[in-house]
Amino acid sequence: GAVVSQHPSWVICKSGTSVKIECRSLDFQATTMFWYRQFPKQSLMLMATSNEGSKATYEQGVEKDKFLINHASLTLSTLTVTSAHPEDSSFYICSASPTGVDQPQHFGDGTRLSIL
Amino acid sequence: GQQLNQSPQSMFIQEGEDVSMNCTSSSIFNTWLWYKQDPGEGPVLLIALYKAGELTSNGRLTAQFGITRKDSFLNISASIPSDVGIYFCAGQKFGSARQLTFGSGTQLTVLP
């Protein structure tokens, strides 16, 4: 149980394009999901907390207008990278956990974003 | 953002050897988690620890939640080639909306 699915796994697009990444909890409901960014050989850095039915909470230094987050249902959160540029190229990963005490975060398989 | 102090940064070991890595923090965490990440994939949960002093095993893996709540270690016994990957510790604070703070990772290489 506790499977998190992320789509697409890899996307290559031209500079200026907007890219949407989906994160789904397949067998549980998640009121909160998290979006991370990871550069090569580095740890995961939290970008934002996605809250079902309300606005996302962004970490310091993350542009909310650049990284749009929508959490319209208890099983789906989306991250849209707007007007992407080469410096936005990275590995983006989402996570979620079932509600309840002592429920760990489970991660999606990540999305490799390459902006040409 | 804040990161946990994870060591060692990398390890090269012979197949069959035991491995130990740890994470420390200057602040208290209520949950410690250990994940393994393979190239191009998301982290996979190995062990979750919820109580100070807790010692938990998962096959050849053993992890402990430090009694001070500021540290945790992960041991891997009798390493095999598929143990290769990056291991991350992560801490979660009570009332943090389940946000995780990650260690910098330990890159494990197992030599045949």
Short mmCIF file of C-alpha atoms in Angstrom, two decimals:
data_model
loop_
_atom_site.label_atom_id
_atom_site.label_comp_id
_atom_site.label_asym_id
_atom_site.label_seq_id
_atom_site.Cartn_x
_atom_site.Cartn_y
_atom_site.Cartn_z
CA GLY A 1 0.00 0.00 0.00
CA ALA A 2 0.83 3.74 0.11
CA VAL A 3 1.82 4.09 -3.54
CA VAL A 4 2.54 7.50 -5.01
CA SER A 5 2.54 7.83 -8.78
CA GLN A 6 4.17 10.68 -10.65
CA HIS A 7 3.75 11.56 -14.31
CA PRO A 8 5.50 12.13 -16.63
CA SER A 9 8.77 10.51 -15.68
CA TRP A 10 10.75 12.49 -18.23
CA VAL A 11 9.98 15.60 -20.24
CA ILE A 12 12.06 17.61 -22.68
CA CYS A 13 10.72 20.88 -23.99
CA LYS A 14 11.72 24.20 -25.44
CA SER A 15 12.44 27.28 -23.38
CA GLY A 16 9.31 29.29 -22.70
CA THR A 17 7.03 26.27 -22.52
CA SER A 18 4.90 25.51 -19.48
CA VAL A 19 5.11 21.97 -18.12
CA LYS A 20 2.64 20.22 -15.83
CA ILE A 21 3.69 17.38 -13.52
CA GLU A 22 1.10 15.21 -11.79
CA CYS A 23 1.38 13.49 -8.43
CA ARG A 24 -1.24 10.94 -7.45
CA SER A 25 -1.78 8.90 -4.33
CA LEU A 26 -3.07 5.61 -5.73
CA ASP A 27 -4.42 3.79 -2.70
CA PHE A 28 -4.90 6.46 -0.08
CA GLN A 29 -6.11 9.99 0.33
CA ALA A 30 -3.68 12.77 1.06
CA THR A 31 -4.73 16.19 2.27
CA THR A 32 -1.14 17.28 2.04
CA MET A 33 1.47 16.53 -0.59
CA PHE A 34 4.99 17.86 -0.93
CA TRP A 35 7.04 18.92 -3.92
CA TYR A 36 10.82 18.66 -3.93
CA ARG A 37 13.57 19.60 -6.31
CA GLN A 38 16.81 17.68 -6.53
CA PHE A 39 19.99 18.66 -8.34
CA PRO A 40 22.60 16.04 -9.30
CA LYS A 41 24.46 14.55 -6.35
CA GLN A 42 22.48 16.67 -3.90
CA SER A 43 19.76 16.05 -1.38
CA LEU A 44 16.07 16.81 -1.79
CA MET A 45 15.08 20.41 -1.23
CA LEU A 46 11.48 21.14 -0.29
CA MET A 47 9.84 23.58 -2.69
CA ALA A 48 6.29 23.73 -1.42
CA THR A 49 3.57 22.06 0.58
CA SER A 50 0.44 21.35 -1.41
CA ASN A 51 -2.80 21.57 0.58
CA GLU A 52 -6.05 20.08 -0.70
CA GLY A 53 -8.62 22.78 -1.26
CA SER A 54 -6.39 25.67 -0.30
CA LYS A 55 -3.31 27.56 -1.40
CA ALA A 56 0.07 25.91 -1.38
CA THR A 57 2.75 26.99 1.06
CA TYR A 58 6.02 27.85 -0.64
CA GLU A 59 9.49 27.67 0.86
CA GLN A 60 11.61 30.76 0.98
CA GLY A 61 13.16 31.55 -2.37
CA VAL A 62 10.66 29.54 -4.43
CA GLU A 63 8.69 31.70 -6.87
CA LYS A 64 5.00 30.90 -6.52
CA ASP A 65 4.23 32.43 -9.92
CA LYS A 66 6.85 30.25 -11.55
CA PHE A 67 5.85 27.01 -9.84
CA LEU A 68 2.08 26.81 -9.75
CA ILE A 69 0.61 24.15 -7.49
CA ASN A 70 -2.96 22.88 -7.58
CA HIS A 71 -4.34 20.28 -5.18
CA ALA A 72 -7.93 19.96 -6.33
CA SER A 73 -8.65 16.50 -4.95
CA LEU A 74 -7.49 14.24 -2.13
CA THR A 75 -5.50 12.09 -4.56
CA LEU A 76 -4.01 14.56 -7.02
CA SER A 77 -1.61 17.47 -6.85
CA THR A 78 -0.08 19.15 -9.88
CA LEU A 79 3.02 21.27 -10.27
CA THR A 80 3.18 23.52 -13.31
CA VAL A 81 6.49 25.06 -14.23
CA THR A 82 5.48 28.18 -16.15
CA SER A 83 7.57 29.66 -18.94
CA ALA A 84 10.33 27.20 -18.20
CA HIS A 85 13.95 28.11 -18.85
CA PRO A 86 17.12 25.99 -18.86
CA GLU A 87 17.83 26.85 -15.22
CA ASP A 88 14.55 25.15 -14.30
CA SER A 89 15.95 21.84 -15.55
CA SER A 90 16.04 19.48 -12.59
CA PHE A 91 14.59 16.35 -11.00
CA TYR A 92 11.22 17.08 -9.40
CA ILE A 93 9.79 14.65 -6.83
CA CYS A 94 6.53 14.61 -4.92
CA SER A 95 5.61 12.84 -1.71
CA ALA A 96 2.50 12.11 0.31
CA SER A 97 1.46 10.15 3.34
CA PRO A 98 -1.83 8.64 4.48
CA THR A 99 -3.63 10.50 7.22
CA GLY A 100 -3.23 9.19 10.73
CA VAL A 101 -0.53 8.84 13.32
CA ASP A 102 2.85 7.38 12.42
CA GLN A 103 2.36 7.42 8.68
CA PRO A 104 5.63 8.00 6.78
CA GLN A 105 6.04 9.96 3.58
CA HIS A 106 6.12 7.96 0.37
CA PHE A 107 7.68 9.34 -2.77
CA GLY A 108 6.84 9.28 -6.44
CA ASP A 109 9.43 8.14 -8.96
CA GLY A 110 10.28 11.70 -9.90
CA THR A 111 10.14 13.71 -13.11
CA ARG A 112 13.27 14.59 -15.02
CA LEU A 113 12.68 17.99 -16.61
CA SER A 114 15.05 19.16 -19.33
CA ILE A 115 14.55 22.59 -20.88
CA LEU A 116 16.36 23.23 -24.12
CA GLY B 1 16.75 25.08 4.20
CA GLN B 2 17.94 23.12 7.18
CA GLN B 3 19.61 19.81 6.58
CA LEU B 4 20.60 17.05 8.90
CA ASN B 5 24.29 16.19 9.29
CA GLN B 6 24.68 12.84 7.60
CA SER B 7 27.91 10.86 7.47
CA PRO B 8 29.80 9.48 5.81
CA GLN B 9 29.23 11.27 2.53
CA SER B 10 30.35 8.21 0.57
CA MET B 11 31.50 4.67 1.25
CA PHE B 12 33.27 2.05 -0.81
CA ILE B 13 32.98 -1.42 0.68
CA GLN B 14 33.53 -5.02 -0.30
CA GLU B 15 30.57 -7.27 -0.86
CA GLY B 16 29.70 -9.04 2.37
CA GLU B 17 30.90 -6.26 4.64
CA ASP B 18 28.69 -4.44 7.10
CA VAL B 19 27.90 -0.73 6.69
CA SER B 20 26.99 1.94 9.17
CA MET B 21 25.85 5.51 8.57
CA ASN B 22 24.34 8.12 10.85
CA CYS B 23 22.56 11.42 11.06
CA THR B 24 22.71 14.06 13.73
CA SER B 25 20.84 17.25 14.38
CA SER B 26 21.03 20.16 16.77
CA SER B 27 17.28 20.00 17.25
CA ILE B 28 14.83 17.32 18.26
CA PHE B 29 12.83 15.26 15.79
CA ASN B 30 9.84 13.11 16.61
CA THR B 31 10.21 10.77 13.65
CA TRP B 32 13.29 9.49 11.87
CA LEU B 33 13.09 7.88 8.46
CA TRP B 34 15.63 6.20 6.24
CA TYR B 35 15.25 6.14 2.46
CA LYS B 36 17.25 4.66 -0.42
CA GLN B 37 17.36 6.34 -3.80
CA ASP B 38 18.51 4.70 -7.01
CA PRO B 39 19.57 6.85 -9.99
CA GLY B 40 16.66 8.49 -11.76
CA GLU B 41 14.11 7.30 -9.22
CA GLY B 42 12.38 8.63 -6.16
CA PRO B 43 13.43 7.68 -2.62
CA VAL B 44 12.06 4.42 -1.29
CA LEU B 45 11.26 4.06 2.40
CA LEU B 46 13.47 1.55 4.22
CA ILE B 47 12.70 2.05 7.89
CA ALA B 48 10.54 4.42 9.93
CA LEU B 49 11.24 5.15 13.60
CA TYR B 50 8.71 6.81 15.88
CA LYS B 51 9.97 6.43 19.45
CA ALA B 52 13.19 7.53 21.11
CA GLY B 53 15.43 4.52 21.66
CA GLU B 54 13.49 2.43 19.15
CA LEU B 55 15.54 -0.19 17.30
CA THR B 56 13.91 -1.54 14.16
CA SER B 57 15.05 -4.08 11.60
CA ASN B 58 14.01 -4.69 8.01
CA GLY B 59 15.85 -7.73 6.69
CA ARG B 60 19.55 -6.91 6.68
CA LEU B 61 18.85 -3.32 7.68
CA THR B 62 18.72 -2.08 11.25
CA ALA B 63 18.06 1.48 12.34
CA GLN B 64 17.83 3.17 15.71
CA PHE B 65 16.16 6.35 16.93
CA GLY B 66 18.61 8.05 19.26
CA ILE B 67 17.54 8.45 22.88
CA THR B 68 18.13 12.21 22.71
CA ARG B 69 15.89 12.43 19.62
CA LYS B 70 18.70 14.24 17.84
CA ASP B 71 20.30 11.36 15.99
CA SER B 72 19.73 8.09 14.20
CA PHE B 73 21.87 5.41 12.59
CA LEU B 74 21.35 2.82 9.87
CA ASN B 75 23.30 -0.43 9.65
CA ILE B 76 23.37 -2.74 6.66
CA SER B 77 24.74 -6.21 7.29
CA ALA B 78 26.38 -8.51 4.72
CA SER B 79 26.17 -6.00 1.88
CA ILE B 80 25.29 -7.15 -1.62
CA PRO B 81 25.66 -5.40 -5.00
CA SER B 82 22.04 -4.24 -5.07
CA ASP B 83 22.67 -2.21 -1.91
CA VAL B 84 24.39 0.35 -4.13
CA GLY B 85 22.63 3.70 -4.07
CA ILE B 86 22.21 6.87 -2.07
CA TYR B 87 20.84 6.57 1.44
CA PHE B 88 19.06 9.53 3.01
CA CYS B 89 17.97 10.10 6.56
CA ALA B 90 14.99 12.35 7.16
CA GLY B 91 13.53 13.83 10.29
CA GLN B 92 10.04 15.04 11.01
CA LYS B 93 9.06 17.38 13.79
CA PHE B 94 5.80 17.29 15.68
CA GLY B 95 3.40 19.87 14.38
CA SER B 96 5.44 20.45 11.22
CA ALA B 97 2.59 19.47 8.91
CA ARG B 98 4.61 16.33 8.17
CA GLN B 99 7.42 18.24 6.48
CA LEU B 100 10.65 16.31 6.27
CA THR B 101 14.17 17.60 6.78
CA PHE B 102 16.70 15.57 4.83
CA GLY B 103 20.30 14.62 5.38
CA SER B 104 22.82 15.23 2.63
CA GLY B 105 22.94 11.55 1.71
CA THR B 106 25.45 8.70 1.82
CA GLN B 107 26.57 7.29 -1.52
CA LEU B 108 27.21 3.57 -1.06
CA THR B 109 29.31 1.59 -3.53
CA VAL B 110 29.64 -2.16 -3.09
CA LEU B 111 32.65 -3.73 -4.76
CA PRO B 112 32.42 -7.36 -5.87
#
